[in-house]
Tab-separated table of C-alpha atoms and ligand atoms in Angstrom:
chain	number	residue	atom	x	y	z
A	184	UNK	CA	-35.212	-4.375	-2.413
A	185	UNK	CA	-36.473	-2.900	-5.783
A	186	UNK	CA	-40.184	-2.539	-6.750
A	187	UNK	CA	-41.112	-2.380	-10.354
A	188	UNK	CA	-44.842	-1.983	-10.772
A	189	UNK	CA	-45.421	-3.494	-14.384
A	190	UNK	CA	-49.239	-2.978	-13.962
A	191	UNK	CA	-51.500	-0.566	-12.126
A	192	UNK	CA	-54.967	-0.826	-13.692
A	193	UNK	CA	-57.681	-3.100	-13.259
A	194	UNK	CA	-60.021	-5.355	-15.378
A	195	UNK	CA	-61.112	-2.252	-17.715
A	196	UNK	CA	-58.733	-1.138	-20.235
A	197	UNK	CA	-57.204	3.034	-19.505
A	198	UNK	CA	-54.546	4.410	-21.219
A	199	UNK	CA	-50.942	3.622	-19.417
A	200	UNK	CA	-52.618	1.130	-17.055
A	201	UNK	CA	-52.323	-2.552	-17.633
A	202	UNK	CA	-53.971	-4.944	-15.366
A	203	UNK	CA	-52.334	-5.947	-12.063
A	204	UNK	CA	-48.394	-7.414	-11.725
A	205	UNK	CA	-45.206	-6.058	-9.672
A	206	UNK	CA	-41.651	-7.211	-9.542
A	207	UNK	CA	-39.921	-7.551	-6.380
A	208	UNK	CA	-36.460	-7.851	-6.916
A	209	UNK	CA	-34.326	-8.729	-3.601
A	210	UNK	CA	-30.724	-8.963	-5.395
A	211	UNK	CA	-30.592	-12.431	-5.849
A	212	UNK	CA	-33.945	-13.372	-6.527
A	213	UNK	CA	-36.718	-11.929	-9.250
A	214	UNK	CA	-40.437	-12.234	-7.789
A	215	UNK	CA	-43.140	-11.870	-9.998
A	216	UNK	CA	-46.644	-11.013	-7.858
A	217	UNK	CA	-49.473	-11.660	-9.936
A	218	UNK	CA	-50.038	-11.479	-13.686
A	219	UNK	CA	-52.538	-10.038	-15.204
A	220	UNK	CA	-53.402	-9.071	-18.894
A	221	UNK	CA	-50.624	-6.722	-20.063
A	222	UNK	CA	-47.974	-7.762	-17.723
A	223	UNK	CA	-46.035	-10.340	-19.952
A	224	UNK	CA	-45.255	-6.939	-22.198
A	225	UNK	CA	-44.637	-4.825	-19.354
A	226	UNK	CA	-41.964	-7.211	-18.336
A	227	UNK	CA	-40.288	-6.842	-21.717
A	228	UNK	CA	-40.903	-2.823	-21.392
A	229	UNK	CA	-39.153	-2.678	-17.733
A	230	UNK	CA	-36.102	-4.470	-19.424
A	231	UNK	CA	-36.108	-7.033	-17.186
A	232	UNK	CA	-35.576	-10.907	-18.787
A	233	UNK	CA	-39.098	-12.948	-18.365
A	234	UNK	CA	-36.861	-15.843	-17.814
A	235	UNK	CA	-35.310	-15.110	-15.152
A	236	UNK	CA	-38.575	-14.603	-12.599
A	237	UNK	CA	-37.880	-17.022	-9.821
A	238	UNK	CA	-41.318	-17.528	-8.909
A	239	UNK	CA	-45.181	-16.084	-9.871
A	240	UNK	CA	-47.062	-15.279	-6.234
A	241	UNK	CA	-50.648	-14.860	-6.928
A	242	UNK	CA	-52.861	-12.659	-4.283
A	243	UNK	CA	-56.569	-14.227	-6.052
A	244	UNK	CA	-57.514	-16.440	-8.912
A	245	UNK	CA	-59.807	-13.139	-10.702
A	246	UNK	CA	-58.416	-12.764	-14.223
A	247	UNK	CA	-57.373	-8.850	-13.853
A	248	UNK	CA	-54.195	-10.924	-11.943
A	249	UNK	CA	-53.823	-14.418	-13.427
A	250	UNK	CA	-54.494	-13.645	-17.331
A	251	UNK	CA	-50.820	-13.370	-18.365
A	252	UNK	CA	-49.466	-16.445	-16.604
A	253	UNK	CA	-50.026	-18.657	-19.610
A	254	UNK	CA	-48.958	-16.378	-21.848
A	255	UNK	CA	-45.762	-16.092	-19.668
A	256	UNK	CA	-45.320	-19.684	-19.143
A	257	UNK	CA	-45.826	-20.256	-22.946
A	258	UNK	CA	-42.812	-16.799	-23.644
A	259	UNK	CA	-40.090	-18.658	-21.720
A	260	UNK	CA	-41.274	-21.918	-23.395
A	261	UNK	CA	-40.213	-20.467	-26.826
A	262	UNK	CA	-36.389	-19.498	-25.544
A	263	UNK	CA	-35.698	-22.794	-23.377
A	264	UNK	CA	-37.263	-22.413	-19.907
A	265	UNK	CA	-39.665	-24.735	-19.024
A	266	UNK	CA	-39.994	-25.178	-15.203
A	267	UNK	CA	-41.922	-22.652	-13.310
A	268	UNK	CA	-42.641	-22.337	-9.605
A	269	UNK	CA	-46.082	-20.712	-8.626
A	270	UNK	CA	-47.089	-19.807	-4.949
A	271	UNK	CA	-50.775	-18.426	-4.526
A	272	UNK	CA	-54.293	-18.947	-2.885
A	273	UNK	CA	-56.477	-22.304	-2.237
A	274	UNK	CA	-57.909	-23.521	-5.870
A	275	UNK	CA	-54.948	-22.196	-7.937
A	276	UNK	CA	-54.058	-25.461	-8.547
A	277	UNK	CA	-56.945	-26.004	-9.916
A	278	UNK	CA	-57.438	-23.369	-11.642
A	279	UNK	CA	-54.218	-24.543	-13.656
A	280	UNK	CA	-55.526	-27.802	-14.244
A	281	UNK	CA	-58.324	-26.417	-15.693
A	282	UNK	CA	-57.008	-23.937	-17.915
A	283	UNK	CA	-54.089	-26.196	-19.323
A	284	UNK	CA	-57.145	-28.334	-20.356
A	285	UNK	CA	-57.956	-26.589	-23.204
A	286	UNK	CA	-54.323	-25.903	-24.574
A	287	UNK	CA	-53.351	-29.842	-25.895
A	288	UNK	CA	-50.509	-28.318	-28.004
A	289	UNK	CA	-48.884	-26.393	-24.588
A	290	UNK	CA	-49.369	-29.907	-22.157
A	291	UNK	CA	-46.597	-31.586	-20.900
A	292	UNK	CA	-44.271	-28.844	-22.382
A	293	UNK	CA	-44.023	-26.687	-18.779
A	294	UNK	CA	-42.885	-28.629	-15.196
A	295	UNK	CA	-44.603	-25.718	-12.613
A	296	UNK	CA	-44.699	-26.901	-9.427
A	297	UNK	CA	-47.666	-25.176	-7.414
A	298	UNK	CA	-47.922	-24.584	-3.629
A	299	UNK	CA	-51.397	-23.464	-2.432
A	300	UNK	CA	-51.137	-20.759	0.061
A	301	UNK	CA	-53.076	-20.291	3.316
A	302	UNK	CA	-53.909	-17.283	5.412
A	303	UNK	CA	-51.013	-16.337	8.111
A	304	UNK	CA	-48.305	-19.016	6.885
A	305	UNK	CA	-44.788	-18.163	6.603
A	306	UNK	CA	-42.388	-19.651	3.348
A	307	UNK	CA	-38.961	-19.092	1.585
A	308	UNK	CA	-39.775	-19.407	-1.948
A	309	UNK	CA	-38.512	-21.774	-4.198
A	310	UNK	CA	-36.532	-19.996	-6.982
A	311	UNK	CA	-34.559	-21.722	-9.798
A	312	UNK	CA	-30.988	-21.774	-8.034
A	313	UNK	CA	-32.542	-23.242	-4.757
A	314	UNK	CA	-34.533	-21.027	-1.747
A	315	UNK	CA	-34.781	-16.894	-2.448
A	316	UNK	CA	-33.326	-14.724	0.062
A	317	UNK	CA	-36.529	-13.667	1.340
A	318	UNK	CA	-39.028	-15.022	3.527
A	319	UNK	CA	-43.183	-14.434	3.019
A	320	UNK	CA	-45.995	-14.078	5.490
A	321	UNK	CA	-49.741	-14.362	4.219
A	322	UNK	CA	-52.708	-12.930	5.335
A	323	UNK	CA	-56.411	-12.836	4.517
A	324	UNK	CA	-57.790	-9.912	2.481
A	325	UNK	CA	-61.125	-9.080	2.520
A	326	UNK	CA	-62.052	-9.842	-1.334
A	327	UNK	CA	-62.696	-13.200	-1.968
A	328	UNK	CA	-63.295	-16.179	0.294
A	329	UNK	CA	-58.629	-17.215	-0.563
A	330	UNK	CA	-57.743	-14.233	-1.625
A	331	UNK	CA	-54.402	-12.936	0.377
A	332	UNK	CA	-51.967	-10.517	1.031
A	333	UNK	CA	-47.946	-10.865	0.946
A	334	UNK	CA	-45.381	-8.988	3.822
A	335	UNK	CA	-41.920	-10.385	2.004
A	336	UNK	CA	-39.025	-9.869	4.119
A	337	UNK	CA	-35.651	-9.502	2.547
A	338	UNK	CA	-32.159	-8.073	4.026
A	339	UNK	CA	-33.822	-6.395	6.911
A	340	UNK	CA	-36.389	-5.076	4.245
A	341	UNK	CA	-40.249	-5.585	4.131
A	342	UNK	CA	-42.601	-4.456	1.321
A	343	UNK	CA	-46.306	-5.587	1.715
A	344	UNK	CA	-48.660	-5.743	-1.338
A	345	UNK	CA	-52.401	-6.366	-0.303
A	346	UNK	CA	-53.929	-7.897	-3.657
A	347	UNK	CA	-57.721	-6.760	-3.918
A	348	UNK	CA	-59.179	-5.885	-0.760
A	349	UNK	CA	-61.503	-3.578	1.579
A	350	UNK	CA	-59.171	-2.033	4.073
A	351	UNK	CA	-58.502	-4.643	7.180
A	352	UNK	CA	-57.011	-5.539	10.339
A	353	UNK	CA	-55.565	-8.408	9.062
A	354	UNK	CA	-53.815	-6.001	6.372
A	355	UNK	CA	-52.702	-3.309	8.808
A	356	UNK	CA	-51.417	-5.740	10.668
A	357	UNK	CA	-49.544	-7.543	8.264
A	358	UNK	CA	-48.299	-3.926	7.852
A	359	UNK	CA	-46.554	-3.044	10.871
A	360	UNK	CA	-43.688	-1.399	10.417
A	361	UNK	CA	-42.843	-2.288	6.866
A	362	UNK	CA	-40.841	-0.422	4.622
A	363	UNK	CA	-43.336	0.161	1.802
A	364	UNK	CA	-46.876	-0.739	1.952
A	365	UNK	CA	-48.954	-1.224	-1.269
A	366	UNK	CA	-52.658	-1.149	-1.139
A	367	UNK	CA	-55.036	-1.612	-3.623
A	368	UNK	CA	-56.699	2.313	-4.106
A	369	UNK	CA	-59.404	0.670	-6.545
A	370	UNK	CA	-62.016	4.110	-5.994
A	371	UNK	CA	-62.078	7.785	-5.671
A	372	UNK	CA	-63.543	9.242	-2.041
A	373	UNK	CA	-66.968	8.300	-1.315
A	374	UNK	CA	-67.222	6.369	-4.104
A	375	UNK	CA	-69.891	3.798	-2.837
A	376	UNK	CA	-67.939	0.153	-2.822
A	377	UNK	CA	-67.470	-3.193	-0.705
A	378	UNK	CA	-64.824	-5.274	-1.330
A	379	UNK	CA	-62.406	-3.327	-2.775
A	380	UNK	CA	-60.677	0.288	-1.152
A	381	UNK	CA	-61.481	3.926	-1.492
A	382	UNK	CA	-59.199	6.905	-0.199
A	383	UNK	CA	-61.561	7.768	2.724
A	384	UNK	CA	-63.052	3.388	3.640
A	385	UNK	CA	-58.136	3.502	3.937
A	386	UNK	CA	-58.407	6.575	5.983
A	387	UNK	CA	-61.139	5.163	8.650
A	388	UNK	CA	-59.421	1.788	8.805
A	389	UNK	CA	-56.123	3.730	9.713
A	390	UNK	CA	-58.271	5.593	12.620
A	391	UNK	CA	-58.383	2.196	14.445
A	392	UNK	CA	-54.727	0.760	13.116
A	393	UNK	CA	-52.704	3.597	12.701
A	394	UNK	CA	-50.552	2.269	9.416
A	395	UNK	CA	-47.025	2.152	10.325
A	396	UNK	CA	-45.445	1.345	7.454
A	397	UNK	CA	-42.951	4.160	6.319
A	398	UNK	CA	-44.111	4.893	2.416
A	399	UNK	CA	-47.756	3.919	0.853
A	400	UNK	CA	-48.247	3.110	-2.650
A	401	UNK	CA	-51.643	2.794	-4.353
A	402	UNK	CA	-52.462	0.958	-7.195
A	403	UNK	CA	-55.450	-1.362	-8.713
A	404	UNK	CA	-56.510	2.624	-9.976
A	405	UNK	CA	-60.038	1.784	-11.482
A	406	UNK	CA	-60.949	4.596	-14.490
A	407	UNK	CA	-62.898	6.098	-11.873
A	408	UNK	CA	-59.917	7.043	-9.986
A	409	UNK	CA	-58.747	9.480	-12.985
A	410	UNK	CA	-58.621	12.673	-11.725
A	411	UNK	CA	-58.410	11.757	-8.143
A	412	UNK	CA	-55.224	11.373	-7.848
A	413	UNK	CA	-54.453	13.853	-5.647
A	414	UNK	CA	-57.148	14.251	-4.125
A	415	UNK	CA	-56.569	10.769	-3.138
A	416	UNK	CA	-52.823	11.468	-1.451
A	417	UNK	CA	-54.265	14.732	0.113
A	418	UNK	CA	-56.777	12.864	1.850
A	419	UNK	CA	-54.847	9.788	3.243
A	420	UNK	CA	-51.865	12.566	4.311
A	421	UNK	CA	-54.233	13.705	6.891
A	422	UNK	CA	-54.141	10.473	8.253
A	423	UNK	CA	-50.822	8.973	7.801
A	424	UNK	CA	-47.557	11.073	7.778
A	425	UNK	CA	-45.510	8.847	5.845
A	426	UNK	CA	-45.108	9.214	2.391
A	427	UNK	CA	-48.096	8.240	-0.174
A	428	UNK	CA	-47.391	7.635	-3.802
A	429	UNK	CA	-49.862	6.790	-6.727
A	430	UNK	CA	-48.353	4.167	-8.428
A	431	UNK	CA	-47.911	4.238	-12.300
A	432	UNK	CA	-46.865	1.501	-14.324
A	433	UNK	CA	-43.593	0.979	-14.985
A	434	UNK	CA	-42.508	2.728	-11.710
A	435	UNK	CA	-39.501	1.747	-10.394
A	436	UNK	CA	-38.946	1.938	-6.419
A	437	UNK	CA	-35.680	1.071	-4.100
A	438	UNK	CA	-36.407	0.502	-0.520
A	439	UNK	CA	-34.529	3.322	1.499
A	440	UNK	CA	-32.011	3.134	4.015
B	603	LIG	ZN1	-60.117	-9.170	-7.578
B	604	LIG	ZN1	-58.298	-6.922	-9.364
């Protein structure tokens, strides 16, 4: 399975950092999860086709991971594709609804067919030749009252990406044993925070679930997190001995063998 992080930042503009998206790509099917502002272009920049995402998965409805979808939507619109599938948390449909609203001129010219998530269910997404070749567990993140994480399972291979979240059991152990792990790393150590994850509120969590996952990767990298990069990896190596990456946008990662 590749990873391509297309956004690593957060709802504050940094240089190199757009807001929150990642491509999972599992050789026959293109998964987009989440879309926030920035992400349409970093598409475009990773040379992959915005047409031919199988599906949009959406950890929360904040905008730092849903503000591109419309722009998206309205991109494959203008070259011929008008059906979209979207998988994501209670009230996304809404949210939708809601949204479209106010855009007359864009109504009735996308079909996207949405599927409200719960915590700990299991699906094969919907992709635009049929069922992807991958199957998805959720679980509940501690962020907001739906958001949720992802464990996608594809050719023996399973990447888990958290969303937002404080570090918790139901995250480690969606975990266990995956591939690559990657966890929101929104604040530098001690940085005084609910709700979201810091090197050292990771590193006490893994204390009581030892993180089994083979490689880490941290994104959702706040401003306040320049400069503590490596601080950051130093840290959570004490803790973990697999491998621990800072993500950067535009990234590009192949599960190993
Ligand atoms: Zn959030
Ligand atoms: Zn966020």
């Amino acid at each position: 399975m590749k990873i391509t992080f297309l956004g690593t930042g957060t709802g504050i503009p940094q240089d190199g950092r757009v807001q929150s998206g990642l491509l999972m790509d599992t050789g026959d099917s293109l998964l987009l999860f989440d879309c926030g502002c920035g992400v349409l272009g970093r598409i475009y920049e990773s040379r992959h086709d915005h047409r031919d995402i199988d599906a949009i998965i959406i950890t929360h409805l904040h905008l730092d991971h849903v503000g591109d979808i419309l722009a998206l939507l309205k991109a494959n619109w203008l070259v011929g594709r008008t059906e979209m599938r979207i998988y994501g948390p209670q009230g996304i449909k809404e949210w939708y609804t809601k949204t479209m609203e106010v855009y007359d001129y864009l109504k009735d010219r996308f079909f996207v067919d949405i599927t409200e998530l719960s915590p700990g269910e299991e699906f094969i997404p919907e992709g635009t030749d049929g069922k992807c070749n991958c199957t998805i567990r959720t679980a509940k993140t501690t962020h907001t009252e739906e958001s949720l994480a992802y464990r996608v399972k594809s050719n023996n291979k399973i990447v888990v990406y958290t969303g937002d979240t404080e570090p918790c059991e139901e995250v480690m152990e969606l975990a266990e044993d995956a591939d690559v792990l990657i966890h929101e790393c929104s604040f530098p150590l001690g940085f005084p925070m609910t709700n979201h994850t810091t090197p050292d509120m990771l590193t006490l969590m893994m204390e009581e679930h030892p993180l089994t996952s083979k490689e880490l990767y941290l994104t959702h990298l706040y401003p306040q997190m320049q400069g503590h990069y490596r601080e950051a990896v130093h840290h959570i190596s004490k803790y973990y001995k697999g491998k621990v990456v800072v993500a950067k946008d535009l990234m590009s990662v192949e599960t190993e063998d």
